[in-house]
Every structure is written in structure tokens, then in C-alpha cells.
CSV table of C-alpha atoms and ligand atoms in Angstrom, one decimal:
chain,number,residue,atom,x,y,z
I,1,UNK,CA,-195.4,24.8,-21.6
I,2,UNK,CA,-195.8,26.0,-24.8
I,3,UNK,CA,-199.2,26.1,-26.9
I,4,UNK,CA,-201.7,27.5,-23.9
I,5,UNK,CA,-205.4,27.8,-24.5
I,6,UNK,CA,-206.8,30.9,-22.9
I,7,UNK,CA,-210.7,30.0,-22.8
I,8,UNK,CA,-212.8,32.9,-21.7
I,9,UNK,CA,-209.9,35.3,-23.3
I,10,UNK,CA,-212.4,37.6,-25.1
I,11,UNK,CA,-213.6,38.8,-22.0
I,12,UNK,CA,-212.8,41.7,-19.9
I,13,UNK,CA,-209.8,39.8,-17.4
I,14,UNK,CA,-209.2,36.9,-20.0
I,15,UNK,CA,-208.2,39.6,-22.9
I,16,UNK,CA,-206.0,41.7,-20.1
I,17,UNK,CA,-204.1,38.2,-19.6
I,18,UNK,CA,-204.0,37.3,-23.5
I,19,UNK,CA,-202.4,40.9,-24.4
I,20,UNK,CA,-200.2,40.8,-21.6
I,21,UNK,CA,-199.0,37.4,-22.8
I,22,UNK,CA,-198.9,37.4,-26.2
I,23,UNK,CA,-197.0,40.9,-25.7
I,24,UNK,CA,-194.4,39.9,-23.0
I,25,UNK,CA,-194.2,36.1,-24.0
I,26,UNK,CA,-193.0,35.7,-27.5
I,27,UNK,CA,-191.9,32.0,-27.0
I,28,UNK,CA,-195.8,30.7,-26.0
I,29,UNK,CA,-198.3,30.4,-28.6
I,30,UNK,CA,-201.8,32.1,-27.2
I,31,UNK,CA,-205.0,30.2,-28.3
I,32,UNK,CA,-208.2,32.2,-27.3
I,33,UNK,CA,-211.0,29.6,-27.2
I,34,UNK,CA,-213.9,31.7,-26.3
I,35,UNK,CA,-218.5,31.2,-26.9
I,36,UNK,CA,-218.7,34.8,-27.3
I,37,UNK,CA,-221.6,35.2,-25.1
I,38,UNK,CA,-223.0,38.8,-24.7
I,39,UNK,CA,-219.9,39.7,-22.5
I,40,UNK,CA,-217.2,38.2,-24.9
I,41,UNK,CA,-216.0,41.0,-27.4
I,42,UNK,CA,-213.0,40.6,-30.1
I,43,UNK,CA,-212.8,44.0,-29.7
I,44,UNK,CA,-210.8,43.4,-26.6
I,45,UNK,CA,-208.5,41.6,-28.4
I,46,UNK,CA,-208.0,43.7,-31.4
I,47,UNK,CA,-204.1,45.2,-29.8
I,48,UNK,CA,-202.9,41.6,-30.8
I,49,UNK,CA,-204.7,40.2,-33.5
I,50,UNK,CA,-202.4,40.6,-35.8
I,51,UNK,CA,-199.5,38.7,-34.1
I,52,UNK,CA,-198.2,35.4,-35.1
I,53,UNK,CA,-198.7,34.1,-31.2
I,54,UNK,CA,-202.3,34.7,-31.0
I,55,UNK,CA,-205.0,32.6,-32.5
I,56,UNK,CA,-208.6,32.6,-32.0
I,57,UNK,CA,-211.5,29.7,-32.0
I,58,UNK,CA,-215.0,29.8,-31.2
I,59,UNK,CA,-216.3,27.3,-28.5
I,60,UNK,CA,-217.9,26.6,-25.5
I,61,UNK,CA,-216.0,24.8,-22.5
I,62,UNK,CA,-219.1,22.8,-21.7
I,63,UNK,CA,-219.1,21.1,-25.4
I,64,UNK,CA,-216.7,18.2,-25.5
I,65,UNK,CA,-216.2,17.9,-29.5
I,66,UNK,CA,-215.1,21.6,-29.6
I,67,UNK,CA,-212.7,21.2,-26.8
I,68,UNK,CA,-211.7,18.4,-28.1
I,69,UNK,CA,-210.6,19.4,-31.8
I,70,UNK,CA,-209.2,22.9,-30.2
I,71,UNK,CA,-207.0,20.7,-28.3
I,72,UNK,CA,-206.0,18.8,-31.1
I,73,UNK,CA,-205.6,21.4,-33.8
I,74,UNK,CA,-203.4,23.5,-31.7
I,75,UNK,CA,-201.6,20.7,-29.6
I,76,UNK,CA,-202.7,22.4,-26.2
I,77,UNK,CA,-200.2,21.5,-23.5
I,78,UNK,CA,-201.5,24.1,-20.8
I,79,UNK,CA,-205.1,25.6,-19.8
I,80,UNK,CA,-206.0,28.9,-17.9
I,81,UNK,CA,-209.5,28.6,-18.1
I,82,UNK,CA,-211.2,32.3,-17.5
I,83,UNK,CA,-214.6,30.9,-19.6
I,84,UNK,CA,-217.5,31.9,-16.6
I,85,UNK,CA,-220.6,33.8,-16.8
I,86,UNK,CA,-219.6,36.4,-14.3
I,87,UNK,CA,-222.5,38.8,-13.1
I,88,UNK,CA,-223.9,38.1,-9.9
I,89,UNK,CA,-227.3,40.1,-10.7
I,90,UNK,CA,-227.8,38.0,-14.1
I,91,UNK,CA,-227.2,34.8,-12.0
I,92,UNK,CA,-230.2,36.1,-9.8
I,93,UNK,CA,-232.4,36.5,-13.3
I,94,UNK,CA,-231.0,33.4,-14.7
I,95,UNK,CA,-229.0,31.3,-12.8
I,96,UNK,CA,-229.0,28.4,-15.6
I,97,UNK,CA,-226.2,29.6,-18.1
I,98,UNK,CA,-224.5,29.8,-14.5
I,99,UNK,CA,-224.3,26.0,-13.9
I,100,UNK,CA,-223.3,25.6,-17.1
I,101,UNK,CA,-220.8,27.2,-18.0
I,102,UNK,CA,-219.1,27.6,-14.5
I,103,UNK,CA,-219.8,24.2,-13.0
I,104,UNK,CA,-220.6,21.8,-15.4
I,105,UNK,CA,-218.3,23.8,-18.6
I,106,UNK,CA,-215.2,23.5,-16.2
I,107,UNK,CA,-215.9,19.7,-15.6
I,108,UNK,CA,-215.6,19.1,-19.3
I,109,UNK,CA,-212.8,21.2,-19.7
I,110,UNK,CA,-210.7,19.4,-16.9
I,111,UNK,CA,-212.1,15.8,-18.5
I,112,UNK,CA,-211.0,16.8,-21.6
I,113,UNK,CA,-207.6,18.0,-20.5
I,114,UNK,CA,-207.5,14.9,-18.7
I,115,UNK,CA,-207.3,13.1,-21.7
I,116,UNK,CA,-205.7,15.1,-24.1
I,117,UNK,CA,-203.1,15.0,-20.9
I,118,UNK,CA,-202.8,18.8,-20.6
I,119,UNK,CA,-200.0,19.8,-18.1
I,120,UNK,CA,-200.6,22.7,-15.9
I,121,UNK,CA,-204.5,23.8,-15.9
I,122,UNK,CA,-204.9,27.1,-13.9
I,123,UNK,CA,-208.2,27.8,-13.1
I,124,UNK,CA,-209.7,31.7,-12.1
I,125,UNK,CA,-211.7,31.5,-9.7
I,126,UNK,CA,-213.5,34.6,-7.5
I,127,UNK,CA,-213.4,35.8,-3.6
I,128,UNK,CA,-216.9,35.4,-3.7
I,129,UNK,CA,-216.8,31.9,-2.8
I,130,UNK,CA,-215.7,32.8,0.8
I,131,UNK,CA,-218.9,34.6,1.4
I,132,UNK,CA,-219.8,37.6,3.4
I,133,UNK,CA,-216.4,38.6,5.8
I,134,UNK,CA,-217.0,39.4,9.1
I,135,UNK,CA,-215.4,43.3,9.6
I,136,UNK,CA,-211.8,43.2,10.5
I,137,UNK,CA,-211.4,39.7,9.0
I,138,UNK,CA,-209.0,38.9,6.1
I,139,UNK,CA,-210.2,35.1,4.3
I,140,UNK,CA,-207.1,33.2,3.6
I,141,UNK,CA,-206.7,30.2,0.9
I,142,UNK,CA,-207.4,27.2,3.3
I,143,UNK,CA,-211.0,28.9,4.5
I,144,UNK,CA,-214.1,27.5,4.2
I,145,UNK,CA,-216.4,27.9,1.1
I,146,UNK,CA,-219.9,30.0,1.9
I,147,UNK,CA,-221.1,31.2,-1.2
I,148,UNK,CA,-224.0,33.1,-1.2
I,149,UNK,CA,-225.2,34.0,-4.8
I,150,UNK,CA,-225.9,31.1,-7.4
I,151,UNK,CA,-223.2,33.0,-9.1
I,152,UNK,CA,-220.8,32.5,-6.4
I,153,UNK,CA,-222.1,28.8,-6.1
I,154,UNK,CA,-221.5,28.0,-9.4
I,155,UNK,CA,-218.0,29.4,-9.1
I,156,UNK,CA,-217.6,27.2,-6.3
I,157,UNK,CA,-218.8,24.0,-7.9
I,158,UNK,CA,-216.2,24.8,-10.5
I,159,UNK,CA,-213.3,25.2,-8.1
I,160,UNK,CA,-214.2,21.7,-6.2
I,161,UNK,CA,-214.0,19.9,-9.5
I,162,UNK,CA,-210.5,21.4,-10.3
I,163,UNK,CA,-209.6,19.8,-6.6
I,164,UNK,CA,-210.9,16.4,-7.1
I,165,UNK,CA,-209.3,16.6,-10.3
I,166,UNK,CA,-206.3,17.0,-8.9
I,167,UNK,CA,-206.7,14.6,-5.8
I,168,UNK,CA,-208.5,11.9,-7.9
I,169,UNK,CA,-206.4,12.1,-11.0
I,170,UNK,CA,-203.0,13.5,-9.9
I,171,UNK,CA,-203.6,16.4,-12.6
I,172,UNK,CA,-201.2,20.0,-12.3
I,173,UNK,CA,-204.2,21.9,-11.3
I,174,UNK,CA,-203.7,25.8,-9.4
I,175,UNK,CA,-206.6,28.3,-8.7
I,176,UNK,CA,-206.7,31.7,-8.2
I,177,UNK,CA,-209.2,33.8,-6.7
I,178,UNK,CA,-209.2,37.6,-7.5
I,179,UNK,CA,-211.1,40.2,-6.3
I,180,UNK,CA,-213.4,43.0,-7.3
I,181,UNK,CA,-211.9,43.7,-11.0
I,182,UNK,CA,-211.7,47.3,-12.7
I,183,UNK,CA,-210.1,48.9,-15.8
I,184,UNK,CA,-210.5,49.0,-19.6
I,185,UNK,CA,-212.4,46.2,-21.7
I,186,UNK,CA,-214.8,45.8,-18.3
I,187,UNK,CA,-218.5,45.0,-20.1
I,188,UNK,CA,-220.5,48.1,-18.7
I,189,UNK,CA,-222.7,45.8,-16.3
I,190,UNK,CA,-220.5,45.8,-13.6
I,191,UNK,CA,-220.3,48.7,-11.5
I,192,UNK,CA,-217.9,50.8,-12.3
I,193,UNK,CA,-217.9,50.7,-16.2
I,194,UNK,CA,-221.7,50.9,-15.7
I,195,UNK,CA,-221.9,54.3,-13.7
I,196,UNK,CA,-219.0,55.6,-15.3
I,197,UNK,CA,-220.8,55.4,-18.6
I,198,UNK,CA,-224.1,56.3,-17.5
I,199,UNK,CA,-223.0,59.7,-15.8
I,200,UNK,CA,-221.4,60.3,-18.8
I,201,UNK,CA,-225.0,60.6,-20.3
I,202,UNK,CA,-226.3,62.2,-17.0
I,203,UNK,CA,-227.9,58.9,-16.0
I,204,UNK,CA,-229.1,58.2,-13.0
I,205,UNK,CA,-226.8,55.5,-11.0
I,206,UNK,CA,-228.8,52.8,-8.7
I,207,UNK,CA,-227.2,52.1,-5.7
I,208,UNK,CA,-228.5,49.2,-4.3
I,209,UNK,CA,-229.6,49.8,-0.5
I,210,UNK,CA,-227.4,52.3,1.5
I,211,UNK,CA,-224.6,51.7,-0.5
I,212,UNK,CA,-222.4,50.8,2.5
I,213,UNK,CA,-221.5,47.6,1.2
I,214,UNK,CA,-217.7,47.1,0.9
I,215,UNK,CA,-215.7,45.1,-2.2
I,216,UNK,CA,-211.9,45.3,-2.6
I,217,UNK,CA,-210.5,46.7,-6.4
I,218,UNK,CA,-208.3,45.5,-7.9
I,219,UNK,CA,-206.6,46.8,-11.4
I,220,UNK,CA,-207.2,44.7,-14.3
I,221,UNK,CA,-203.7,44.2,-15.1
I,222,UNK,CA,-202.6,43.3,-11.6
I,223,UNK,CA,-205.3,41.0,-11.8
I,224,UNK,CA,-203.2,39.3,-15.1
I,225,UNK,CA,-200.3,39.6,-13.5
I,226,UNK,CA,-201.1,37.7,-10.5
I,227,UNK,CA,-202.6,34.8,-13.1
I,228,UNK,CA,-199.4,35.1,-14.9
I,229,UNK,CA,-197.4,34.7,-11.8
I,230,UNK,CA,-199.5,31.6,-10.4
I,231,UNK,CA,-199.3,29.9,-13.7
I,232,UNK,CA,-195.0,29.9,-13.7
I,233,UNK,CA,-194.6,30.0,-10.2
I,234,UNK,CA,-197.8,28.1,-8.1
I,235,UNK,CA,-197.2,24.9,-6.7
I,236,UNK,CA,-199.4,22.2,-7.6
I,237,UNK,CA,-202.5,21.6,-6.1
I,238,UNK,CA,-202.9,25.3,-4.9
I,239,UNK,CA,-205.0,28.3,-4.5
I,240,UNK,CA,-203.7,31.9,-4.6
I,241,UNK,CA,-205.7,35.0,-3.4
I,242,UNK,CA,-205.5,37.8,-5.7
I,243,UNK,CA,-206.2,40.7,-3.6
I,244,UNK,CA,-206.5,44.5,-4.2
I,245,UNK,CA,-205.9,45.2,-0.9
I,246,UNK,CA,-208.2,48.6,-1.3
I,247,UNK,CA,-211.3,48.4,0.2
I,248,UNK,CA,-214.1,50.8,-0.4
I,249,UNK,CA,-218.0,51.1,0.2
I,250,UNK,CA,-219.7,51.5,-2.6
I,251,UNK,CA,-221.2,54.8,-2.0
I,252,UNK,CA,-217.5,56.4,-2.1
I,253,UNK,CA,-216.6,54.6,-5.3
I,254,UNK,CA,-219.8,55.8,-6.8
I,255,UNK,CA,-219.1,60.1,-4.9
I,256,UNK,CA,-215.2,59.3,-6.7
I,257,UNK,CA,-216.6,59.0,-9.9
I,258,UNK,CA,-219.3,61.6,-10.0
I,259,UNK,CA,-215.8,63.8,-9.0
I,260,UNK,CA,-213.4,62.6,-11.3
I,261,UNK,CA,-216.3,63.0,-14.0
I,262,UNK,CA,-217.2,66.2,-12.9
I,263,UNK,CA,-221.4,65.5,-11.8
I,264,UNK,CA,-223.4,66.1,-10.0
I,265,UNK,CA,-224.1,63.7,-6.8
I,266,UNK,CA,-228.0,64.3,-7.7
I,267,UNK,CA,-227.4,61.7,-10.3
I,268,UNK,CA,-227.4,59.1,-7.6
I,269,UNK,CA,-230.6,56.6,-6.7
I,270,UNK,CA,-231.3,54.5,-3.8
I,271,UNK,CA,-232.6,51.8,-5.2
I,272,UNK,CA,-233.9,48.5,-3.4
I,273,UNK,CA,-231.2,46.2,-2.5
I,274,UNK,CA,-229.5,43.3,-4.4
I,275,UNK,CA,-231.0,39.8,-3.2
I,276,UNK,CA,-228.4,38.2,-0.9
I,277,UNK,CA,-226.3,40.8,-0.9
I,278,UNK,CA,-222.6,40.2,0.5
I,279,UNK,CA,-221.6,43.0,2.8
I,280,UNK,CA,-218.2,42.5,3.1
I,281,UNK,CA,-215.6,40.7,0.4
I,282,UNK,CA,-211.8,41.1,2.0
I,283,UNK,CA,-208.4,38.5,1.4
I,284,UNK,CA,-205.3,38.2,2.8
I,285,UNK,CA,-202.6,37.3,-0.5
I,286,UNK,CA,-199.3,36.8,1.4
I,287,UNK,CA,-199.3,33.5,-0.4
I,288,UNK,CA,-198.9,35.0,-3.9
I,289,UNK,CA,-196.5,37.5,-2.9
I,290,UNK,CA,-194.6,34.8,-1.9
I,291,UNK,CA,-194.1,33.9,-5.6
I,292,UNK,CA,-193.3,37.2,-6.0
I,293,UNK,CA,-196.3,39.0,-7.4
I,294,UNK,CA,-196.4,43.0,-6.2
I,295,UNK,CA,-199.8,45.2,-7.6
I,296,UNK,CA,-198.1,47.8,-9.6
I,297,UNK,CA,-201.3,50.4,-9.3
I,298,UNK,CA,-202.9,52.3,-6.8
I,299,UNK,CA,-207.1,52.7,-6.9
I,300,UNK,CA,-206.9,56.1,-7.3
I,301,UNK,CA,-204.6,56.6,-10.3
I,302,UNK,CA,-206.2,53.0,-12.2
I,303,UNK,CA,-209.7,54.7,-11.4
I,304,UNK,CA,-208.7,58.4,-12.9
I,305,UNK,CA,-206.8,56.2,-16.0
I,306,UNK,CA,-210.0,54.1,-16.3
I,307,UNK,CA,-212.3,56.7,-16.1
I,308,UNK,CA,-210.0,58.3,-19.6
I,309,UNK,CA,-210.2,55.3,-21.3
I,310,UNK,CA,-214.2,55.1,-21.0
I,311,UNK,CA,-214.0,58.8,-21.7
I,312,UNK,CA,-211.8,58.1,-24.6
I,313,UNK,CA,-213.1,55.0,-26.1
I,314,UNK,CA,-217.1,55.6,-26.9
I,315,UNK,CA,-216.8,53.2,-29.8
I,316,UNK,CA,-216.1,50.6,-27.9
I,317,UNK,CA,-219.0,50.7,-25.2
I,318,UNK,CA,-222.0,52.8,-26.9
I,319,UNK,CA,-222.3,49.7,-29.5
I,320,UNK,CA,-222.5,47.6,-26.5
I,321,UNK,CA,-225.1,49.4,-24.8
I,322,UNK,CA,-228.1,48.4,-27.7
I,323,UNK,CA,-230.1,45.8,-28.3
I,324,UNK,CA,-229.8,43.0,-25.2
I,325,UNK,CA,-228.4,45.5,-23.1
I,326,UNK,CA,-231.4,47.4,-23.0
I,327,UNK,CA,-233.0,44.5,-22.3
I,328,UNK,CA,-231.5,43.3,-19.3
I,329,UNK,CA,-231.7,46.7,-18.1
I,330,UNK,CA,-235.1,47.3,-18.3
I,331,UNK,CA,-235.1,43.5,-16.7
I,332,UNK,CA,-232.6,44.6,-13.5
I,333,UNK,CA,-233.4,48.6,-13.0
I,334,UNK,CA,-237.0,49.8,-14.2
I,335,UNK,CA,-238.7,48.2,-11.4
I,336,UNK,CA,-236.0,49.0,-9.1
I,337,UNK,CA,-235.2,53.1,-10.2
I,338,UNK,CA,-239.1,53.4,-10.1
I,339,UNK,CA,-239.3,52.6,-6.1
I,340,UNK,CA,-236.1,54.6,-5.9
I,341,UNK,CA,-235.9,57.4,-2.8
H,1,LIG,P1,-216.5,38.5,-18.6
H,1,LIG,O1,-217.9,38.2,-18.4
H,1,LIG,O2,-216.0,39.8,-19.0
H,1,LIG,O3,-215.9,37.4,-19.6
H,1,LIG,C1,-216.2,36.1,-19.6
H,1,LIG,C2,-215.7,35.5,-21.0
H,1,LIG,O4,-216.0,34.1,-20.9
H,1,LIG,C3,-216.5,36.1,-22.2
H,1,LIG,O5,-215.6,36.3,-23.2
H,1,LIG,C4,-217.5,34.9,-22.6
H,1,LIG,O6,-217.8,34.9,-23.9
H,1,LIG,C5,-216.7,33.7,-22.1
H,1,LIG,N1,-217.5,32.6,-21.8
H,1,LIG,C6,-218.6,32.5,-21.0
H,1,LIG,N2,-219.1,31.3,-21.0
H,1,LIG,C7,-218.4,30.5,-21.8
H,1,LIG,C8,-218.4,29.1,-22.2
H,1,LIG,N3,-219.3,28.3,-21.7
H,1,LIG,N4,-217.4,28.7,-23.0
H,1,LIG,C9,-216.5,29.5,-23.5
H,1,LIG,N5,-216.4,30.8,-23.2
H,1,LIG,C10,-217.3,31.3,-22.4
H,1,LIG,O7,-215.8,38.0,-17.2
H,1,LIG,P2,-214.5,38.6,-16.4
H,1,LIG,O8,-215.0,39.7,-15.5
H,1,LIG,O9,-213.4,38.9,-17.4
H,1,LIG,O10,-214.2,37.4,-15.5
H,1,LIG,C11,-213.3,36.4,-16.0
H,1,LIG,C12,-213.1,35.3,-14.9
H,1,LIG,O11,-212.6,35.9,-13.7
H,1,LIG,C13,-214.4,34.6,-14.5
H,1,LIG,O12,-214.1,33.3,-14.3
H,1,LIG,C14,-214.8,35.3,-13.3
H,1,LIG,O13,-215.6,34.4,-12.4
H,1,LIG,C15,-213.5,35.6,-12.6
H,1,LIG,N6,-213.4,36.8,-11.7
H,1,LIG,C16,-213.9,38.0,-12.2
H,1,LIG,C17,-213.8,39.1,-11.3
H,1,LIG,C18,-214.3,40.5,-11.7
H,1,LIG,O14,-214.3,41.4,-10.8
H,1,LIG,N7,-214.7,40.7,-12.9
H,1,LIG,C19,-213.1,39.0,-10.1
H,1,LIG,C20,-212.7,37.7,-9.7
H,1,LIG,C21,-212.8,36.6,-10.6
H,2,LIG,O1,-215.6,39.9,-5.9
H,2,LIG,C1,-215.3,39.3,-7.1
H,2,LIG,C2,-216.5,39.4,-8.0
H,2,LIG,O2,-216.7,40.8,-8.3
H,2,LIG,C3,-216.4,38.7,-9.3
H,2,LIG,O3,-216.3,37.3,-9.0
H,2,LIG,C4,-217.6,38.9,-10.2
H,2,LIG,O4,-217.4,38.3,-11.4
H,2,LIG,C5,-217.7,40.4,-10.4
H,2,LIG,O5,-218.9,40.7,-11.2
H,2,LIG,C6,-217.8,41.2,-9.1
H,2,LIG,O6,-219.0,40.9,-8.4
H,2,LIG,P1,-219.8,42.0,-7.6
H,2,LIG,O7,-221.2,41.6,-7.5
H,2,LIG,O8,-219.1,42.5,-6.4
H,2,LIG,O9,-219.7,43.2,-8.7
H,2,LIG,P2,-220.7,44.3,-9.3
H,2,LIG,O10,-219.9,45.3,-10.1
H,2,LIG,O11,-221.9,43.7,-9.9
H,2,LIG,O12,-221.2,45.0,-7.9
H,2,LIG,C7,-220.2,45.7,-7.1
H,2,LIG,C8,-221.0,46.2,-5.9
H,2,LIG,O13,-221.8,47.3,-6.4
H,2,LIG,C9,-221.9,45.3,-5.2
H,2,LIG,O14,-221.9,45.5,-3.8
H,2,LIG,C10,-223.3,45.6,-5.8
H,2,LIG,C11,-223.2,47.1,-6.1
H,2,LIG,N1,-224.0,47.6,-7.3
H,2,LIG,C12,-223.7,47.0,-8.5
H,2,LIG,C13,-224.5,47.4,-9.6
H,2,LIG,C14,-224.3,46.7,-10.9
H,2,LIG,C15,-224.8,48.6,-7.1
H,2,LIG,O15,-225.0,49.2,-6.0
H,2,LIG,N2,-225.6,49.0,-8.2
H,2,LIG,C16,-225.4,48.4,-9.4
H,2,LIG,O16,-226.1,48.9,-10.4
């Protein structure tokens, strides 16, 4: 291991691995091959620019000749492919750049790293492929697949591909599937950079339904970590759950930070619910600790430290929030905050 291409590294989870590695890992070279879709930012990337380990290319994983000359150019030896259109509400408006990128991008990717005869490819996958849990229930690696949103579905597609990749072909494949993901960088879709930065601006925040719909947060860099630790230490073949282990419903995330922010809970809509809508997202990761990966934050102090940073950093995010973002706002919440109670 020794030149690894980090495609999707100029988003939110992909740039919390690439500083982390590039950082901590002197002896690897980092290579960020990333489309730079709406979500993909260099401004996430701007801590390590300047080192000698980190290089940047433009590219999508679905287009072979790209992959191909990254591979080349850089002499590629290892793959943690992060590269996914990752909002379940756009894959409900648009589900196409889903399949893309997520089922049919990660099929050319593991083709062409077939070729090239890449080593270890770690793929990221999400909990979402394990559908809505049942209440007390913890999904564990070896459950079966229920995805529920074309989103998740795509995911899924992706992650069989990476298994008959490794069945068919013999090649070092390892998957991880994280949960709910929060902390700096986050594109302000999802929703805690989303109502974090709207009740900044005394916003109003659309909950969808009742807002007793439960995910399970986990920091950002816990998140890389437990990538990092899968990609020494995972045996061939396998998938590791990347857990928060912190399970909330919605509403309380969204009372938290009204509180930490100091407003008022008048800012917060009913709105109709998300279509599909997964109740219930929980993992047991016993397996990863076994490799020897530990969180190293709680919720509340990564939520209060996230919450600063968005506080802190309005160059980053109110640049973001022009142009398309106003469009697929108006797309996903006029309707929605109009029938609001
Ligand atoms: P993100 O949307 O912030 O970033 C995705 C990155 O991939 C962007 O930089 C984008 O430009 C790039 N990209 C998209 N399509 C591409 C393509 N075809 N070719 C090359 N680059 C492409 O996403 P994120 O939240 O950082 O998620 C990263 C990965 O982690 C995804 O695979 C996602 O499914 C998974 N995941 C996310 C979460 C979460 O809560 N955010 C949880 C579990 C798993
Ligand atoms: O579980 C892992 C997944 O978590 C990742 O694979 C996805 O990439 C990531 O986007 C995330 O998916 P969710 O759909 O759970 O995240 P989102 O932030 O969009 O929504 C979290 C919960 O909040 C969900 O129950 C829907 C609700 N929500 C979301 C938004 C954007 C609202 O009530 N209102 C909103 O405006």
C-alpha cells in the first residue's frame, strides 16, 4: 500500500478521511479523484493542499478513460472509493445520477481496478441498506439487504458488485457501512448542517411528519477512523458496521439545536413526511471493534463543537447556499412548508 486513490474525497466524509490521512500518514501518497458535483467542495480540502502527499484530479468513477489515466499517472495500488450521490430526498427528485454514480460508477471503478490490479479496494457503504429496524433490534453485517429509498438501493447495487468482485475475481475487497454522519464540511442538505444554518437566520426548520423518526450519529471523524481502521486491519471479503451507537429521534436533535443556538422552538414546522420514510436505522459494530476501532466523541460534545464550527465558518456554507441550492429548495420545501401545521 502506498499510492491510494481516495475518490469521493472532496466531500464531506471523503475529505474528513483525506486530512486525517494525509496528516497522520506521511509514508502514503493521497490522490483525491473526485466529479465535483454540487456536494464536492475543495474547500474541504484546503487544511492539506499544500502537502507533498495530497494530489487532486477531476473525474467521475463511472467514466472508464479517467479512471483509467488516474490510475496510471499516479500508479494507484489501493482504492477507498467514497464517490456516491448521498441524499436520500434528491434520490426521490432524481433518482438517475443515483444509479450512476452509486451502482453503475462503482462497477467501473472495481473493473478498472481489476485491471490496473489494484490491491485492497475498500468500499463505504451506508446502514441504509438494512432498511427500517424493528425497535430493540441491532442489524449486524451478515443481515439481509431491504433498502427502501432508490438512494439506499443504489447503495446496495454498489455493495453487491464489490461482493461478486470479490467472489468472481478473487479481488481484496472490504466494505464499511456507517451511520447517520455529522460534523464540519457536512453540505447543508442534510439535517443537521441544514437546521443548524437555517436557525442561524431564524429559518423555519421542516420536520418531516412527527418527527419521531430515529437515526444513530455518528462524528465525522470517528466515521474516518473506522474507514482508516478497516482499510489496515479488515479481513478480506468483509463488511464492517460503523456505528454511532447514539440514537435519537429527530425531534430531540432538532429541540438540541434550537438550545445549543439559543431559539426559539417556534422556528419548527411540521411538514408532510418524507416518501418511504425509514423509522428506525440501528447496528451492532462489535466486529470493527474487534480491529480495534473505539469512537473517540460523545453526541453531545461533537454536536455543541459542530454547532461552533458552522457558527464560526459562514464563508464556507453561505456561498453554498446560492444559486442551485435555492433551487432544490424551493424543489423539496415550498410545497411542503406551505401545507405545514
Ligand atoms: P457527499 O455528498 O458530501 O460527498 C460525495 C462526494 O462524491 C462529493 O465530493 C462528490 O463530488 C463526489 N462524487 C459524487 N459522484 C461522483 C462520481 N460519479 N465520480 C466521482 N466523484 C463523485 O457525501 P458524504 O456524506 O461525504 O458520503 C460519502 C460516502 O459515505 C457516500 O458513499 C455515502 O453513501 C456514505 N455514507 C454517508 C453517510 C452520511 O451520513 N453522510 C453515512 C453512511 C455512509
Ligand atoms: O444512515 C446513513 C445515511 O444517513 C447516509 O447513508 C446518507 O448518505 C445520509 O444522507 C443520511 O441519510 P438520512 O436520510 O438519514 O439523512 P438526512 O439528514 O437527510 O435526514 C435525517 C433524518 O431527518 C431523516 O429521518 C429525515 C429527517 N429530515 C431531514 C431533512 C433534510 C427532516 O425531518 N427534515 C429535513 O429537512
Amino acid at each position: 500500500m502506498k499510492n491510494i486513490l481516495v475518490t469521493g474525497g472532496a466531500g464531506f466524509i471523503g475529505s474528513a478521511f483525506v486530512r486525517h490521512m494525509v496528516e497522520q500518514h506521511p509514508e502514503y501518497n493521497i490522490i483525491v479523484y473526485d466529479k465535483l458535483t454540487y456536494a464536492g467542495n475543495l474547500d474541504n480540502l484546503l487544511p492539506v493542499s499544500d502537502e507533498p502527499n495530497y494530489r487532486f484530479e477531476q473525474g467521475d468513477i463511472a467514466s472508464r478513460e479517467t479512471v483509467r489515466r488516474a490510475f496510471q499517472a499516479h500508479d494507484v495500488d489501493t482504492v477507498v472509493n467514497f464517490a456516491a450521490e448521498s441524499h436520500v430526498d434528491r434520490s426521490i427528485l432524481n433518482p438517475d445520477a443515483f444509479i450512476h454514480s452509486n451502482t453503475v460508477g462503482v462497477h467501473i471503478l472495481l473493473d478498472e481496478s481489476r485491471q490496473h490490479g489494484v490491491g485492497r479496494f475498500l468500499h463505504v457503504s451506508t446502514d441504509e441498506v438494512y432498511g427500517d429496524i424493528e425497535p430493540g433490534y441491532f442489524s449486524k453485517e451478515g443481515d439481509k439487504f431491504a433498502p427502501n429509498s432508490p438512494y439506499a438501493a443504489s447503495k446496495a447495487g454498489g455493495e453487491l458488485l464489490v461482493r461478486a468482485y470479490h467472489i468472481t475475481h478473487g479481488m481484496d475487497t472490504v466494505v464499511t457501512r456507517g451511520s447517520n454522519t455529522f460534523g464540519p464540511y457536512q453540505y447543508p442538505e442534510k439535517i443537521i448542517p441544514f437546521f443548524v444554518t437555517e436557525a442561524i437566520d431564524d429559518k423555519p426548520l421542516p420536520v418531516y411528519g412527527d418527527g419521531m423518526q430515529i437515526r444513530d450519529w455518528l462524528y465525522v471523524d470517528d466515521h474516518a477512523l473506522g474507514v482508516a481502521t478497516a482499510l489496515f486491519n479488515g479481513k478480506s471479503g468483509e463488511a464492517y458496521n460503523i456505528a454511532g451507537e447514539h440514537h435519537e429521534h429527530n425531534i430531540n436533535v432538532t429541540h438540541r439545536i434550537l438550545d445549543l443556538l439559543d431559539k426559539p422552538r417556534s422556528l419548527i414546522k411540521h411538514v408532510p413526511d418524507r416518501e418511504g420514510h425509514d423509522l428506525r436505522y440501528a447496528m451492532n459494530c462489535d466486529k470493527l471493534r474487534e480491529l480495534g476501532w473505539n469512537r473517540l466523541y460523545t453526541f453531545d460534545s461533537a454536536l455543541e463543537a459542530t454547532i461552533n464550527w458552522f457558527k464560526e465558518n459562514e464563508w464556507w456554507w453561505r456561498k453554498i447556499k446560492t444559486g442551485e441550492y435555492l433551487e432544490y429548495y424551493k424543489k423539496q420545501y415550498a410545497a411542503r412548508l406551505a401545507a405545514a401545521e
